[in-house]
Amino acid sequence: MSRSDSAQITLEQFVSTMSPLIDMEKEAEISSSLGFSSTRNDHTSQKRGSTILNLKCANVQTGLMGKALLEFQPNKGDVFLAHKFSPHDVVVLKPNKADQGSPSIGQGVVYRLKDSSITVAFDEIPEDGLNIPLRLEKVANEVTYRRMKDALIQLSKQKGPAAEMISVLFGEKQPSYSKKIMQFSPFNKNLDHSQRDSVSRALSSGNVFLLHGPPGTGKTTTIVEIILQEVKRGSKIMACAASNIAVDNIVERLFSHRVRLVRLGHPARLLPQVLESALDAQVLRGDNNLLANDIRKEMKVLSEKLLKSKDRTIKRNIRKELRTLSKEERRRHQLAVTDVLKNADVVLTTLTGAASRKLEKISFDLVIIDEAAQALEVACWMALLKGSRCILAGDHLQLPPTIQSAEAEKMGLGRTLFERLVDLYNEEIVSMLVVQYRMHKLIMNWSSEEFYSGKIQAHSSVAEHMLYDLENVKRTSSTEPTLILVDTAGFEMEEKKDEEDSTMNEGEGTIAIGHALRLTESGVLASDIGIITPYSAQVTYLKVLRGAEPKLKDVEISTVDGFQGREKEAIIISMVRSNQKKEVGFLTDHRRMNVAITRSRRQCCLVCDTETVSHDRFLKRLVEYFQEQGEYLSASEYGY
């Protein structure tokens, strides 16, 4: 068994290294989100994407189990400038002209985001201040950092249900597994051979198993099968992921099976279709909560009496009774929560949610972490400490976790548990899915050869599928190729920097939009097209260009990071870099390029200056692959 030295970190080393790095990351997030500094003003914060200025409250409604949903739109213009807000972010609402440190009108969670509106869920509607120009500021979610620190303290004690598993995950003990192959009758009859093999190995694992899922290989499908098999065996499971979307994805897939599941989390962070499984919704339906409701009604009557009464003795007695009732109401509510969680087969939550007080006294037979290669190791421990076995699913050859502090990343915060275990135990505990169900084989082959030792096969349902096979799409010179390379070398499309020092390329932007137009003219739906670029300044510029083309309003434009886990029928990639020095910046992060290319199902169009990007050996191989296997076009064919 090969064990790399870097993977061999002791528990003590891990705890002492990570504690200060968590503080560094927290500081970096606070300074980037709040932008507090003597030199920074609102407009700088807006440029950094952590504040959206000059908003009006366009709509107020109640929903989501009593939460208030407020929709904000720009006071001027139709769309927001580029920003770093995303669903589930914690935000504060302030008057537009308020000082940086001034109190907020309210704090909420981003519920929905569009180009021209942002909807925020508040616990209650702010009492006043909604009819003036407003601003939203992103704030650091300090709860997460506090919980990570607590997890480190717990981990160092090496007690509880995870004690033996901890020794294995730090290389002190060997992983255990059942010697005989676990036979099972699949719930999903369409599992392929590698998915079946992975489920079988997962069921045989004693304390740790890694499911390696390259793009499009049905990782979630496999996780769902593992969960159903484990429930059938009588296991109590906690399934987690770093992001709410990934957790909701599992909830949706499990929903049609007769599994008792509970989704923990703020209702604003859940997809509408999973709200029925939410803890709050199930608590509302429980017997203990009905009793708590009766107590609340009684308290309301007493509170009204208290307001009307003038007699001191009566007031004192009413207050005493209210205190007793309040205590009983809390107890009943807590019992209702405990009932729901105790009776669940599967509890689903984000990693941060796994450290919630509600789960304090509950342990699990199995903890499953999806997207484990995108989660900080410290964050994983918030969940792992609650179980005696774990299954981690992910792909360490796609994007790593997002880290704000470059220094903390350099010192090891970015190294994931998934990567560390791959290095530590290699194939002993890893099973890779090898059949993919997304991409035409020409798109897949590059990624398979470059990252997965050529082991990935395209399923027959997708291996040859073309854009023009889609309904109402004509076979034209734009829809025929699977791979297109548009070369801008020699056309003087030099990159530029915006005020925030992000890179953009106007010529490439025009070509990308031009190709999207050609596709829509051939009948491809705008919503089936995505334009991806590594730079946020280019995203902003592309959105401006899209605004001038009504046909393209449903084309999705995003950074590579924003597209991870997603797919479109056609993807156009603007690589941006074009300069005399042949500098390619963070395009050299191979994993980012792997994600970008593999978002596409039927066509991938690469727009780049081949002279600049070919300076990097990895990117040179990519360019050569597109030249050999696809259609090579020059910028002149797009009007240059």
XYZ file of C-alpha atoms in Angstrom, residues 73-590:
518
model
C -34.678 45.625 -7.387
C -32.150 48.223 -8.593
C -33.422 51.808 -8.298
C -31.553 52.684 -11.490
C -30.900 50.463 -14.491
C -32.285 47.019 -15.187
C -29.601 44.689 -13.855
C -27.192 44.534 -10.927
C -23.491 45.097 -11.384
C -21.390 41.932 -10.877
C -21.570 40.862 -7.245
C -20.605 37.932 -5.044
C -24.026 37.299 -3.524
C -25.438 33.799 -3.878
C -28.445 31.933 -2.479
C -28.107 31.054 1.239
C -25.749 33.980 2.020
C -26.419 35.866 5.267
C -27.077 39.561 4.526
C -28.022 42.737 6.373
C -30.377 45.409 5.057
C -29.501 49.066 5.657
C -30.572 52.498 4.397
C -28.501 53.242 1.278
C -26.738 56.235 2.857
C -26.141 54.688 6.316
C -22.608 54.696 7.781
C -20.654 51.417 7.593
C -21.035 50.628 11.294
C -24.675 51.721 11.640
C -27.350 49.292 12.866
C -29.264 47.341 10.232
C -32.981 47.371 9.456
C -32.878 43.569 9.483
C -30.796 40.463 8.853
C -31.876 37.714 6.474
C -30.845 34.960 4.088
C -30.698 35.289 0.277
C -33.542 33.151 -1.055
C -33.613 33.825 -4.792
C -31.325 35.674 -7.204
C -32.032 36.976 -10.688
C -30.152 39.478 -12.862
C -32.595 42.230 -11.886
C -33.908 41.173 -8.465
C -32.793 39.620 -5.206
C -35.242 38.051 -2.734
C -34.261 37.832 0.927
C -36.019 35.817 3.668
C -36.351 37.602 7.022
C -37.778 36.149 10.258
C -40.260 38.999 10.227
C -41.023 42.019 8.042
C -38.860 44.982 9.161
C -41.128 47.513 10.885
C -40.113 50.553 8.887
C -37.519 51.939 6.517
C -38.597 49.955 3.455
C -39.795 52.955 1.422
C -36.358 54.599 1.087
C -33.323 53.677 -1.076
C -31.649 50.635 0.524
C -28.519 48.528 0.334
C -27.671 44.920 1.117
C -24.340 43.884 2.667
C -22.977 40.356 2.788
C -21.873 39.306 6.267
C -19.588 36.514 7.387
C -21.464 33.577 8.871
C -19.573 33.394 12.152
C -21.565 30.398 13.409
C -19.720 28.155 10.914
C -16.293 29.183 12.240
C -17.349 28.735 15.847
C -18.673 25.250 15.074
C -15.469 24.288 13.228
C -13.424 25.314 16.279
C -15.732 23.256 18.539
C -15.334 20.251 16.219
C -11.533 20.460 16.552
C -11.830 20.399 20.359
C -14.150 17.375 20.171
C -11.866 15.644 17.673
C -8.818 16.029 19.907
C -10.642 14.129 22.696
C -11.046 11.069 20.413
C -14.193 9.958 22.230
C -17.760 9.190 21.177
C -19.151 7.128 18.288
C -16.334 8.124 15.887
C -13.396 7.117 18.149
C -12.246 4.117 16.103
C -12.936 5.783 12.755
C -10.750 8.747 13.802
C -7.763 6.391 14.209
C -8.321 5.027 10.694
C -8.695 8.482 9.108
C -5.364 9.530 10.632
C -3.589 6.349 9.550
C -3.136 4.897 13.053
C -5.297 1.846 12.305
C -6.039 -0.032 9.086
C -9.468 0.363 7.470
C -11.682 -2.679 8.037
C -14.087 -4.246 5.564
C -16.067 -7.428 5.174
C -14.095 -10.031 3.203
C -17.140 -11.364 1.353
C -18.659 -9.328 -1.479
C -21.970 -7.845 -0.344
C -24.780 -9.049 -2.597
C -27.789 -6.748 -2.804
C -30.991 -6.383 -4.769
C -30.891 -2.859 -6.264
C -33.794 -0.448 -5.814
C -32.653 1.227 -9.047
C -32.612 -1.460 -11.724
C -30.673 0.809 -14.133
C -27.398 0.915 -12.196
C -24.375 0.225 -14.409
C -21.593 -2.236 -13.505
C -19.333 0.352 -11.830
C -22.226 1.820 -9.801
C -23.238 -1.677 -8.609
C -19.646 -2.509 -7.736
C -19.297 0.768 -5.775
C -22.527 0.143 -3.828
C -21.333 -3.374 -3.007
C -17.950 -2.104 -1.772
C -19.606 0.675 0.235
C -21.866 -1.855 1.992
C -18.797 -3.995 2.803
C -16.813 -1.119 4.295
C -16.214 -1.203 8.044
C -15.276 2.404 8.747
C -14.377 4.381 5.595
C -15.125 4.251 1.875
C -14.490 6.798 -0.905
C -16.775 7.028 -3.934
C -14.872 8.787 -6.728
C -17.358 10.263 -9.198
C -15.897 11.951 -12.315
C -18.218 14.382 -14.203
C -21.543 12.928 -15.321
C -21.008 9.445 -13.848
C -24.106 9.374 -11.618
C -22.512 9.973 -8.220
C -25.795 11.094 -6.602
C -27.645 8.105 -8.119
C -25.081 5.819 -6.452
C -25.292 7.656 -3.103
C -29.092 7.327 -3.109
C -28.816 3.558 -3.730
C -26.305 3.227 -0.864
C -28.667 5.140 1.471
C -31.656 2.958 0.527
C -29.644 -0.250 1.022
C -28.357 0.942 4.404
C -31.882 1.916 5.555
C -33.072 -1.562 4.533
C -30.333 -2.962 6.798
C -31.656 -0.852 9.679
C -28.916 1.813 9.718
C -29.585 5.347 10.910
C -27.870 7.706 8.479
C -26.794 11.320 8.320
C -26.240 12.542 4.752
C -24.439 15.864 4.319
C -22.765 18.107 1.766
C -20.995 21.450 1.888
C -23.778 23.191 -0.088
C -27.542 23.307 0.446
C -28.209 22.578 -3.234
C -26.303 19.272 -3.052
C -28.212 18.240 0.094
C -31.566 19.147 -1.503
C -30.610 17.142 -4.568
C -30.329 13.986 -2.409
C -33.606 14.810 -0.584
C -35.432 15.119 -3.925
C -34.098 11.764 -5.139
C -35.025 10.001 -1.877
C -38.450 11.583 -1.634
C -40.253 9.081 -3.888
C -38.985 6.133 -1.783
C -40.712 5.262 1.458
C -37.918 6.509 3.670
C -38.457 8.535 6.841
C -36.283 11.536 6.173
C -35.768 14.904 7.797
C -34.070 17.893 6.190
C -32.451 20.217 8.738
C -31.914 23.862 7.818
C -33.320 27.382 7.496
C -36.390 27.181 5.221
C -34.975 29.955 2.993
C -32.025 27.729 2.232
C -34.130 24.823 0.991
C -35.563 24.224 -2.465
C -39.378 24.669 -2.385
C -39.892 21.018 -3.389
C -38.113 19.718 -0.255
C -39.916 21.923 2.282
C -42.323 19.101 3.156
C -39.341 17.101 4.488
C -38.018 20.058 6.496
C -37.678 19.596 10.241
C -39.814 22.696 10.936
C -42.660 21.358 8.771
C -42.575 17.931 10.452
C -42.437 19.463 13.918
C -45.559 21.515 13.090
C -47.386 18.251 12.334
C -46.319 16.485 15.590
C -48.443 15.847 18.719
C -46.055 17.619 21.075
C -46.241 20.695 18.891
C -50.058 20.691 19.053
C -49.729 20.844 22.837
C -47.134 23.626 22.478
C -49.639 25.483 20.269
C -52.326 25.273 22.966
C -49.834 26.698 25.464
C -49.017 29.561 23.027
C -52.738 30.426 22.762
C -53.010 30.479 26.566
C -49.928 32.749 26.748
C -51.495 35.137 24.215
C -54.653 35.480 26.352
C -52.571 36.069 29.504
C -50.359 38.660 27.727
C -53.477 40.608 26.732
C -54.713 40.478 30.358
C -51.301 41.701 31.539
C -51.511 44.763 29.279
C -55.013 45.669 30.523
C -54.515 45.026 34.240
C -53.657 47.869 36.627
C -53.376 45.715 39.799
C -49.747 44.977 40.785
C -50.497 41.645 42.490
C -52.496 40.364 39.507
C -49.693 41.492 37.175
C -47.074 39.685 39.269
C -49.128 36.459 39.259
C -49.716 36.655 35.502
C -45.966 37.132 34.887
C -45.195 34.131 37.064
C -47.727 32.015 35.151
C -46.302 33.222 31.816
C -42.800 32.147 32.876
C -44.044 28.663 33.758
C -45.978 28.346 30.508
C -43.025 29.618 28.458
C -40.787 26.970 30.015
C -43.344 24.241 29.232
C -43.802 25.537 25.645
C -40.040 25.326 25.039
C -39.929 21.824 26.542
C -42.808 20.656 24.323
C -41.200 22.174 21.236
C -37.891 20.474 22.067
C -39.703 17.146 22.530
C -41.391 17.602 19.154
C -37.981 18.191 17.517
C -36.438 15.177 19.282
C -39.394 12.949 18.264
C -38.990 13.798 14.598
C -35.202 13.306 14.612
C -35.347 10.049 16.598
C -37.890 8.511 14.234
C -36.015 9.458 11.054
C -34.058 6.881 9.038
C -32.099 9.602 7.279
C -31.237 13.093 8.536
C -30.005 15.420 5.782
C -28.130 18.645 6.454
C -25.180 20.777 5.431
C -21.890 20.155 7.229
C -22.446 23.247 9.387
C -25.971 22.044 10.203
C -24.515 18.722 11.393
C -23.075 20.603 14.385
C -26.507 21.992 15.305
C -27.630 21.738 18.945
C -30.683 19.814 17.732
C -28.422 16.840 16.914
C -26.390 17.066 20.119
C -27.516 13.778 21.653
C -28.051 11.829 18.440
C -25.462 9.530 16.865
C -25.561 7.708 13.532
C -24.485 4.332 12.165
C -23.249 5.970 8.969
C -22.282 9.501 7.910
C -22.288 10.175 4.154
C -20.646 13.340 2.805
C -21.319 14.300 -0.805
C -19.097 16.909 -2.525
C -16.413 15.881 -0.015
C -13.641 17.006 -2.379
C -15.086 20.539 -2.233
C -15.337 20.734 1.542
C -12.694 21.796 4.054
C -11.523 18.829 6.125
C -12.362 20.722 9.328
C -15.933 21.184 8.073
C -16.223 17.428 7.409
C -15.349 16.675 11.030
C -18.460 18.571 12.199
C -20.442 15.684 10.682
C -18.006 12.769 11.039
C -17.857 13.001 14.843
C -21.493 11.856 14.964
C -21.008 8.454 13.326
C -18.987 5.246 13.503
C -18.657 4.740 9.712
C -18.283 7.168 6.838
C -18.636 7.292 3.065
C -17.141 10.288 1.258
C -18.219 10.995 -2.313
C -16.579 13.494 -4.641
C -13.931 14.144 -7.257
C -10.603 15.662 -6.195
C -9.854 16.357 -9.887
C -12.611 18.982 -10.066
C -12.673 22.304 -8.192
C -11.330 22.401 -4.626
C -13.044 24.308 -1.767
C -13.216 28.089 -2.145
C -10.846 29.735 0.339
C -10.684 33.486 1.007
C -7.294 33.589 2.719
C -4.444 32.840 0.302
C -2.091 32.439 3.259
C -4.332 29.899 5.030
C -4.661 27.984 1.765
C -0.870 27.868 1.362
C -0.524 26.554 4.913
C -2.808 23.594 4.259
C -6.420 24.704 4.848
C -7.298 23.785 1.253
C -6.140 20.172 1.444
C -9.303 18.103 1.649
C -9.900 14.936 3.637
C -10.884 13.211 0.376
C -7.480 13.989 -1.205
C -5.638 13.056 1.967
C -7.335 9.655 2.151
C -6.747 8.946 -1.554
C -3.034 9.524 -0.886
C -3.077 7.549 2.341
C -4.921 4.384 1.278
C -5.307 4.711 -2.496
C -7.381 1.961 -4.152
C -7.779 0.038 -0.933
C -10.808 2.184 -0.008
C -11.600 3.997 -3.304
C -14.044 2.969 -6.018
C -14.320 5.061 -9.213
C -17.463 5.306 -11.328
C -16.489 4.883 -14.986
C -19.644 5.237 -17.128
C -20.733 8.801 -17.840
C -24.235 9.884 -18.897
C -23.732 13.519 -19.897
C -21.230 14.133 -22.681
C -20.647 13.225 -26.289
C -17.586 10.963 -26.329
C -15.418 13.635 -28.040
C -15.994 16.020 -25.135
C -15.423 13.233 -22.624
C -12.287 11.713 -24.169
C -10.117 14.746 -23.459
C -11.089 14.774 -19.772
C -10.840 10.981 -19.478
C -7.300 10.844 -20.926
C -6.047 13.950 -19.132
C -7.451 13.199 -15.643
C -8.806 9.655 -15.301
C -6.188 7.439 -17.036
C -8.541 6.926 -20.004
C -10.921 4.815 -17.891
C -14.182 6.717 -18.499
C -16.639 5.374 -21.091
C -19.586 7.255 -22.569
C -22.926 5.481 -22.141
C -24.505 4.571 -25.496
C -27.381 7.013 -24.826
C -24.993 9.995 -24.983
C -21.859 8.822 -26.830
C -22.981 10.141 -30.238
C -25.701 12.676 -29.353
C -25.588 15.942 -31.334
C -27.096 19.401 -30.927
C -29.200 18.914 -34.064
C -30.819 15.799 -32.485
C -32.675 18.131 -30.125
C -36.278 18.964 -30.986
C -36.690 21.883 -33.438
C -32.904 22.300 -33.882
C -31.740 22.546 -37.495
C -28.578 20.876 -38.772
C -26.340 23.853 -39.644
C -22.624 24.641 -39.662
C -23.122 25.950 -36.089
C -24.917 22.888 -34.697
C -22.970 20.165 -36.539
C -19.612 20.155 -34.717
C -19.240 18.706 -31.221
C -16.017 20.653 -30.594
C -15.303 24.158 -31.932
C -12.136 26.191 -31.423
C -12.395 29.898 -32.280
C -8.843 31.256 -32.452
C -8.334 34.975 -31.771
C -4.524 34.925 -32.211
C -3.355 37.741 -34.474
C -6.572 39.780 -34.163
C -5.249 42.181 -31.506
C -7.826 41.188 -28.905
C -5.638 42.091 -25.953
C -7.006 41.436 -22.483
C -7.728 44.404 -20.160
C -8.046 44.854 -16.413
C -11.167 46.296 -14.786
C -11.031 48.554 -11.707
C -10.981 45.519 -9.411
C -7.983 44.074 -11.249
C -10.022 41.260 -12.771
C -9.246 40.422 -16.410
C -11.626 40.832 -19.348
C -11.488 40.525 -23.130
C -14.052 42.460 -25.155
C -13.326 40.759 -28.491
C -13.773 37.293 -27.002
C -16.999 38.472 -25.359
C -18.415 39.563 -28.710
C -17.473 36.213 -30.322
C -19.006 34.185 -27.465
C -22.281 36.128 -27.740
C -22.078 35.840 -31.550
C -21.829 32.047 -31.341
C -24.741 31.894 -28.869
C -26.830 33.914 -31.371
C -25.948 31.513 -34.192
C -27.075 28.586 -32.042
C -30.427 30.206 -31.180
C -30.961 31.037 -34.862
C -30.537 27.310 -35.566
C -33.265 26.527 -33.029
C -31.235 25.794 -29.850
C -33.118 27.101 -26.803
C -31.314 29.972 -25.056
C -31.837 28.131 -21.743
C -29.821 25.181 -23.143
C -26.744 27.394 -23.635
C -24.183 28.392 -21.014
C -21.271 30.804 -21.368
C -18.461 30.161 -18.894
C -15.359 32.199 -18.203
C -12.800 32.059 -15.382
C -12.898 35.843 -14.717
C -15.677 37.809 -12.984
C -14.992 40.970 -15.060
C -15.669 38.948 -18.206
C -18.929 37.645 -16.687
C -20.080 41.255 -16.131
C -19.111 42.272 -19.669
C -20.871 39.250 -21.214
C -24.036 40.057 -19.254
C -23.986 43.617 -20.621
C -23.696 42.241 -24.184
C -26.475 39.719 -23.520
C -28.717 42.582 -22.353
C -28.665 43.988 -25.904
C -29.892 40.683 -27.389
C -33.470 39.852 -26.237
C -33.203 36.346 -27.779
C -30.372 35.510 -25.376
C -31.980 36.563 -22.102
C -32.154 32.922 -20.907
C -28.518 32.127 -21.750
C -26.740 31.452 -18.462
C -23.460 33.295 -17.920
C -21.226 32.435 -14.990
C -17.722 31.764 -13.729
C -16.444 28.191 -13.886
C -16.863 27.893 -10.110
C -20.520 28.931 -10.415
C -21.164 26.119 -12.904
C -19.682 23.201 -10.945
C -22.200 20.369 -10.649
C -24.294 21.738 -13.534
C -24.618 21.036 -17.259
C -25.969 22.553 -20.514
C -26.487 21.178 -24.021
C -23.988 23.724 -25.403
C -21.196 25.428 -23.492
C -19.131 28.346 -24.796
C -15.892 29.036 -22.904
C -14.138 32.409 -23.111
C -10.588 31.917 -21.824
C -9.875 35.701 -21.794
C -6.067 35.694 -21.596
C -4.288 37.359 -24.531
C -1.044 39.245 -23.923
C 2.514 39.741 -25.189
C 4.065 38.051 -22.139
C 2.013 34.870 -22.756
C 0.781 34.903 -19.143
C -2.202 32.650 -18.444
C -2.791 33.356 -14.716
C -4.978 30.872 -12.915
C -5.971 29.108 -16.147
C -3.085 26.847 -15.140
C -5.364 25.336 -12.482
C -6.068 22.155 -14.452
